[in-house]
Amino acid sequence: MKWIRWQGLLAFLAISAVLLAFWFLFIDHFIKRHIEKAGTALVGAKVELDKADLTLFPLGLTLTGLKVTNPDEPMKNSFEAARISFAIDGVDLIRKKYIIDEMAVEGVRLNTERKRSGAIGRQKKAESPEKGALKLLAFELPDLKEVLKKEKIESVDLIKGLDSDIRKDRAKFEKDDESLPDEKKIREYRSRIEKLKQARGFGGVVGGAGELLSLKNEIQDQLNRISVLKDEVGAKAADYGKRVQDAAAAPERDIQKIVKKYSITPEGLANLSGLFIGGKLREWVEDGLRWRAKINRVVSPEGAEGGIKVQKTLRGKGVDVQFPEYRPVPDFLIRRASVSVNIPSGDISGLATNITGDQDMLGSPARIRLSGERLKGLTSALLEGEMNRVMPRDPRDNVNFTIRGYKLHDFDLTQTDFIGVALKDALADFDVRAELRGGSIKASIGSSVRSALIQAAVKGTKNEVLDTIAAALSKVNAFKFNADVTGTLESYRLSVTSDLDRVLSDAAGGVLRERLAPFQKGVQDSVFAKTSKPLSELNNDFKGLLDVNGIVSQRFAELNKIFAEATKGGLPGLKLPF
Amino acid sequence: MIRTIAKVLVVLNSETEPAQISLAVCLSMIAGLTPLMSLHNVLVFFLVLILRVNTSSFLLGLTFFSLIAYAFDPFFHFIGYHVLVFDGLRGLWTSLYNITVFKLSNFYNSIVMGSLLFSLIIFIPLFLALNLGIRKYREHILAWIAKTPIAKAITASKFYEYYMSYHKFRGRL
């Protein structure tokens, strides 16, 4: 039988040619679908592409009409790029290395409107604490009785618990004290020493020395026992002293906690600007961190397992074990991408360099620098950023963003159900400095707003506090603010200071304080009524413990004195050899 | 699919060399158990087309092995991963990893490595077992069926005679 079927060779060539033609005809569509799918998974909202065009000579790709939906506002695109084009190294591509020396990203536009929602079922964002605090300004204070019924006064349990501990220890120490030499016993020791001092004659002296030695040993034993008790009581008294002080302050903490929960505290009153500006700033920070997390997935290296780099792939597809390369080259690298961003004021352009997930291999961090000058309604803008993963265990990100003379128009500072504050017109300078290291963030956002026309309108029912605030804000035509962000990426603290604080506090502080005073006093009275008796009992019991401590210390001092007398030698002319 | 199964039954019952059927099934096992879009499968398809193996058996085998491959993936991953991270072979894998053609073969994927290794190991035993099985089938079962009164009645009928003439005529075309 003949084993070779020569017509099979022709069939193989024909099938290969058909597949190649099929690939060539549909590859653009496959690339488009792949980018849309991968982009959507990365961003968490729809990523769409009008067209992908692969060229073979030279090998390169051009993407047209890339639209990336803003996951938080699905009716808007975070950015659009009119055209992205790049050439790719063919030899490296065969080795599964995507090396792009030059990339051009043209016609980038930010925050553009979408015709259809680009949501893919994201969860709704949590309400910012600033919006929650604004509610407190708007609503009447809740019924005090209801509040007190609902809120647990933790200080009562704390005080009672501590009192119970002190009582137990005090009883124990008193019991221990009973087994130790009392006043009577100490007097007895003293009288025995006195007697021995008066001993005369050789027999008296020799007999007295023996008795003195035995007495001294007895006192030494008692002294050791009392010393242990003294140390124990002293340590407990010191510890309880601190805890009693803390318990005494606990009712005040409860009061502050309740007042803070249901109303604006005096500290909050001094920082009202944070309520109006903080929400917007928090949105910016959240947006920044979200985008940073997405970019981080591109520039961060894959994990390692068992000394060999293991790249996790989709479930059911196994894992790719990566071995050392003789000539290490990043799997993916854009050496240089020129970016041109089209904003309403004009064009901002710049460069992004070394975009790769293998910075440790490349030895350089990913950087971006975008700038624009003398634009329409914007004097200058400069963005400089660096994502450093050269040492993957010590990731560092830096962003500096400076804007000068930015003309704001209809810019919402806050929009809630109770009040809306917007900058109808203003000129603003912004300085943003942020540093992320490991899991921590340290950032400052400074701004100076001038020539401002603030539009503040109270919504819904009339509210004295909000009306006063709205009126005060409407009169402001220039202000500055500075925000500091510190903490971890998961839980950071945003603190805002502004010269608006003084304006708002002067205007609304009086009204707020007036509203707050009866509520605060009611909470105070109730908490003190519940805690004063347990606190008084606690103080008495602690005083009792201190008395025990005093008695034990006094006994120790007296006994020590007697021991010194016994050691010095009670008999005239005779020095004890110990 | 039914047409392919029928063709395989015809081939089994014909005088086609058992080795042609067995080799087709063994090659389909490699292509079916390993991820289809792997470089080594180009070679498998080339062999299927250039060697005089039974293509119907190959197609049926490919369907069968592709279906059961999903159930075996964890097992292939286990084998492949341990082979790839085995210290004694690290030098070999590193050398292959640095050769472009091997890099394209995805050998460093645990499932590709596991399934390919498994297929290659059982290739020859399966080939020999299938050869033996087909021979035994033809000797015993087919001979027994041919002796049954129904089979005798069918083969003796005019209709069967016409059908066989048509079949031979079609085969020549």
PDB file of C-alpha atoms in Angstrom, chain A residues 41-178:
ATOM      1  CA  ALA A  41     -12.876  44.509  30.497  1.00  0.00           C
ATOM      2  CA  LEU A  42     -10.080  46.894  31.504  1.00  0.00           C
ATOM      3  CA  VAL A  43     -12.177  50.048  31.836  1.00  0.00           C
ATOM      4  CA  GLY A  44     -15.392  48.545  33.204  1.00  0.00           C
ATOM      5  CA  ALA A  45     -17.504  50.346  30.592  1.00  0.00           C
ATOM      6  CA  LYS A  46     -17.945  50.091  26.835  1.00  0.00           C
ATOM      7  CA  VAL A  47     -14.891  50.695  24.659  1.00  0.00           C
ATOM      8  CA  GLU A  48     -15.745  51.119  20.993  1.00  0.00           C
ATOM      9  CA  LEU A  49     -13.643  51.376  17.891  1.00  0.00           C
ATOM     10  CA  ASP A  50     -14.804  52.535  14.476  1.00  0.00           C
ATOM     11  CA  LYS A  51     -12.102  50.809  12.487  1.00  0.00           C
ATOM     12  CA  ALA A  52      -8.825  48.910  12.775  1.00  0.00           C
ATOM     13  CA  ASP A  53      -6.534  48.725   9.784  1.00  0.00           C
ATOM     14  CA  LEU A  54      -3.580  46.362   9.721  1.00  0.00           C
ATOM     15  CA  THR A  55      -0.873  46.962   7.136  1.00  0.00           C
ATOM     16  CA  LEU A  56       1.723  44.306   6.364  1.00  0.00           C
ATOM     17  CA  PHE A  57       4.350  46.407   4.563  1.00  0.00           C
ATOM     18  CA  PRO A  58       5.450  48.040   6.800  1.00  0.00           C
ATOM     19  CA  LEU A  59       3.833  46.080   9.585  1.00  0.00           C
ATOM     20  CA  GLY A  60       1.609  48.471  11.500  1.00  0.00           C
ATOM     21  CA  LEU A  61      -1.833  49.188  12.807  1.00  0.00           C
ATOM     22  CA  THR A  62      -4.079  52.223  12.613  1.00  0.00           C
ATOM     23  CA  LEU A  63      -7.070  52.547  14.914  1.00  0.00           C
ATOM     24  CA  THR A  64      -9.718  55.081  14.053  1.00  0.00           C
ATOM     25  CA  GLY A  65     -12.449  56.456  16.320  1.00  0.00           C
ATOM     26  CA  LEU A  66     -11.612  54.940  19.675  1.00  0.00           C
ATOM     27  CA  LYS A  67     -14.210  55.823  22.322  1.00  0.00           C
ATOM     28  CA  VAL A  68     -13.808  54.960  25.971  1.00  0.00           C
ATOM     29  CA  THR A  69     -16.931  55.339  28.124  1.00  0.00           C
ATOM     30  CA  ASN A  70     -16.643  56.946  31.528  1.00  0.00           C
ATOM     31  CA  PRO A  71     -17.675  54.129  33.901  1.00  0.00           C
ATOM     32  CA  ASP A  72     -19.175  56.651  36.332  1.00  0.00           C
ATOM     33  CA  GLU A  73     -21.069  58.624  33.722  1.00  0.00           C
ATOM     34  CA  PRO A  74     -22.069  56.133  31.036  1.00  0.00           C
ATOM     35  CA  MET A  75     -23.558  58.853  28.828  1.00  0.00           C
ATOM     36  CA  LYS A  76     -20.094  60.387  28.493  1.00  0.00           C
ATOM     37  CA  ASN A  77     -16.824  59.191  27.021  1.00  0.00           C
ATOM     38  CA  SER A  78     -13.795  59.628  29.247  1.00  0.00           C
ATOM     39  CA  PHE A  79     -11.839  60.144  26.100  1.00  0.00           C
ATOM     40  CA  GLU A  80     -11.993  59.726  22.395  1.00  0.00           C
ATOM     41  CA  ALA A  81      -9.041  59.341  20.078  1.00  0.00           C
ATOM     42  CA  ALA A  82      -9.588  60.216  16.444  1.00  0.00           C
ATOM     43  CA  ARG A  83      -6.569  58.207  15.258  1.00  0.00           C
ATOM     44  CA  ILE A  84      -3.926  55.991  16.821  1.00  0.00           C
ATOM     45  CA  SER A  85      -1.257  54.688  14.525  1.00  0.00           C
ATOM     46  CA  PHE A  86       1.939  52.781  15.075  1.00  0.00           C
ATOM     47  CA  ALA A  87       4.436  50.499  13.388  1.00  0.00           C
ATOM     48  CA  ILE A  88       5.337  47.257  15.084  1.00  0.00           C
ATOM     49  CA  ASP A  89       8.532  45.234  14.896  1.00  0.00           C
ATOM     50  CA  GLY A  90       7.729  42.123  12.835  1.00  0.00           C
ATOM     51  CA  VAL A  91      10.641  39.996  14.058  1.00  0.00           C
ATOM     52  CA  ASP A  92       9.771  40.649  17.679  1.00  0.00           C
ATOM     53  CA  LEU A  93       6.112  40.024  16.939  1.00  0.00           C
ATOM     54  CA  ILE A  94       6.909  36.456  15.844  1.00  0.00           C
ATOM     55  CA  ARG A  95       8.548  36.037  19.230  1.00  0.00           C
ATOM     56  CA  LYS A  96       5.308  37.350  20.803  1.00  0.00           C
ATOM     57  CA  LYS A  97       6.896  40.670  21.720  1.00  0.00           C
ATOM     58  CA  TYR A  98       4.838  43.730  20.985  1.00  0.00           C
ATOM     59  CA  ILE A  99       7.452  46.433  20.587  1.00  0.00           C
ATOM     60  CA  ILE A 100       6.260  49.789  19.310  1.00  0.00           C
ATOM     61  CA  ASP A 101       8.963  52.379  18.793  1.00  0.00           C
ATOM     62  CA  GLU A 102       6.736  55.257  17.759  1.00  0.00           C
ATOM     63  CA  MET A 103       3.047  55.726  18.312  1.00  0.00           C
ATOM     64  CA  ALA A 104       0.919  58.710  17.378  1.00  0.00           C
ATOM     65  CA  VAL A 105      -2.257  59.394  19.316  1.00  0.00           C
ATOM     66  CA  GLU A 106      -4.109  62.187  17.590  1.00  0.00           C
ATOM     67  CA  GLY A 107      -7.303  64.095  18.214  1.00  0.00           C
ATOM     68  CA  VAL A 108      -7.849  63.052  21.800  1.00  0.00           C
ATOM     69  CA  ARG A 109     -10.947  64.652  23.260  1.00  0.00           C
ATOM     70  CA  LEU A 110     -12.019  64.380  26.874  1.00  0.00           C
ATOM     71  CA  ASN A 111     -15.505  64.113  28.424  1.00  0.00           C
ATOM     72  CA  THR A 112     -17.466  63.977  25.196  1.00  0.00           C
ATOM     73  CA  GLU A 113     -21.177  63.185  25.082  1.00  0.00           C
ATOM     74  CA  ARG A 114     -22.404  59.754  23.982  1.00  0.00           C
ATOM     75  CA  LYS A 115     -25.586  59.002  22.080  1.00  0.00           C
ATOM     76  CA  ARG A 116     -26.115  55.687  23.870  1.00  0.00           C
ATOM     77  CA  SER A 117     -25.177  54.560  27.343  1.00  0.00           C
ATOM     78  CA  GLY A 118     -21.852  52.774  27.602  1.00  0.00           C
ATOM     79  CA  ALA A 119     -22.656  51.153  30.946  1.00  0.00           C
ATOM     80  CA  ILE A 120     -22.066  47.455  31.433  1.00  0.00           C
ATOM     81  CA  GLY A 121     -23.845  47.123  34.799  1.00  0.00           C
ATOM     82  CA  ARG A 122     -21.553  48.919  37.215  1.00  0.00           C
ATOM     83  CA  GLN A 123     -22.505  49.426  40.836  1.00  0.00           C
ATOM     84  CA  LYS A 124     -23.749  52.828  41.857  1.00  0.00           C
ATOM     85  CA  LYS A 125     -21.157  55.000  43.557  1.00  0.00           C
ATOM     86  CA  ALA A 126     -21.429  55.471  47.328  1.00  0.00           C
ATOM     87  CA  GLU A 127     -22.530  58.888  48.533  1.00  0.00           C
ATOM     88  CA  SER A 128     -19.578  61.058  49.534  1.00  0.00           C
ATOM     89  CA  PRO A 129     -19.292  62.050  53.211  1.00  0.00           C
ATOM     90  CA  GLU A 130     -19.527  65.706  52.184  1.00  0.00           C
ATOM     91  CA  LYS A 131     -22.976  65.160  50.681  1.00  0.00           C
ATOM     92  CA  GLY A 132     -24.036  63.314  53.840  1.00  0.00           C
ATOM     93  CA  ALA A 133     -22.835  66.228  55.963  1.00  0.00           C
ATOM     94  CA  LEU A 134     -24.706  68.705  53.770  1.00  0.00           C
ATOM     95  CA  LYS A 135     -27.894  66.836  54.605  1.00  0.00           C
ATOM     96  CA  LEU A 136     -27.272  67.708  58.236  1.00  0.00           C
ATOM     97  CA  LEU A 137     -27.226  71.359  57.335  1.00  0.00           C
ATOM     98  CA  ALA A 138     -30.484  71.046  55.496  1.00  0.00           C
ATOM     99  CA  PHE A 139     -32.634  68.974  57.790  1.00  0.00           C
ATOM    100  CA  GLU A 140     -34.114  69.708  61.175  1.00  0.00           C
ATOM    101  CA  LEU A 141     -32.350  68.006  64.037  1.00  0.00           C
ATOM    102  CA  PRO A 142     -33.935  64.676  64.991  1.00  0.00           C
ATOM    103  CA  ASP A 143     -36.004  64.129  68.140  1.00  0.00           C
ATOM    104  CA  LEU A 144     -33.654  63.988  71.089  1.00  0.00           C
ATOM    105  CA  LYS A 145     -35.562  61.208  72.892  1.00  0.00           C
ATOM    106  CA  GLU A 146     -35.483  59.032  69.782  1.00  0.00           C
ATOM    107  CA  VAL A 147     -31.792  59.664  69.339  1.00  0.00           C
ATOM    108  CA  LEU A 148     -31.013  58.751  72.934  1.00  0.00           C
ATOM    109  CA  LYS A 149     -33.178  55.659  72.730  1.00  0.00           C
ATOM    110  CA  LYS A 150     -31.374  54.538  69.605  1.00  0.00           C
ATOM    111  CA  GLU A 151     -27.814  55.425  70.571  1.00  0.00           C
ATOM    112  CA  LYS A 152     -25.874  53.267  72.970  1.00  0.00           C
ATOM    113  CA  ILE A 153     -24.069  55.197  75.700  1.00  0.00           C
ATOM    114  CA  GLU A 154     -20.869  53.194  75.666  1.00  0.00           C
ATOM    115  CA  SER A 155     -19.303  55.099  78.550  1.00  0.00           C
ATOM    116  CA  VAL A 156     -21.783  53.595  81.069  1.00  0.00           C
ATOM    117  CA  ASP A 157     -20.610  50.059  80.298  1.00  0.00           C
ATOM    118  CA  LEU A 158     -17.008  51.194  80.261  1.00  0.00           C
ATOM    119  CA  ILE A 159     -17.301  52.847  83.687  1.00  0.00           C
ATOM    120  CA  LYS A 160     -19.224  49.969  85.253  1.00  0.00           C
ATOM    121  CA  GLY A 161     -16.819  47.404  83.849  1.00  0.00           C
ATOM    122  CA  LEU A 162     -13.823  49.277  85.198  1.00  0.00           C
ATOM    123  CA  ASP A 163     -15.496  49.779  88.586  1.00  0.00           C
ATOM    124  CA  SER A 164     -16.174  46.065  88.842  1.00  0.00           C
ATOM    125  CA  ASP A 165     -12.494  45.283  88.081  1.00  0.00           C
ATOM    126  CA  ILE A 166     -11.301  47.786  90.678  1.00  0.00           C
ATOM    127  CA  ARG A 167     -13.664  46.378  93.310  1.00  0.00           C
ATOM    128  CA  LYS A 168     -12.447  42.844  92.737  1.00  0.00           C
ATOM    129  CA  ASP A 169      -8.790  43.864  92.948  1.00  0.00           C
ATOM    130  CA  ARG A 170      -9.411  46.063  95.948  1.00  0.00           C
ATOM    131  CA  ALA A 171     -11.110  43.179  97.818  1.00  0.00           C
ATOM    132  CA  LYS A 172      -8.241  40.874  96.932  1.00  0.00           C
ATOM    133  CA  PHE A 173      -5.579  43.332  98.098  1.00  0.00           C
ATOM    134  CA  GLU A 174      -7.464  44.005 101.349  1.00  0.00           C
ATOM    135  CA  LYS A 175      -7.550  40.273 101.981  1.00  0.00           C
ATOM    136  CA  ASP A 176      -3.831  39.950 101.234  1.00  0.00           C
ATOM    137  CA  ASP A 177      -3.177  42.900 103.503  1.00  0.00           C
ATOM    138  CA  GLU A 178      -4.908  41.166 106.422  1.00  0.00           C
TER     139      GLU A 178
END
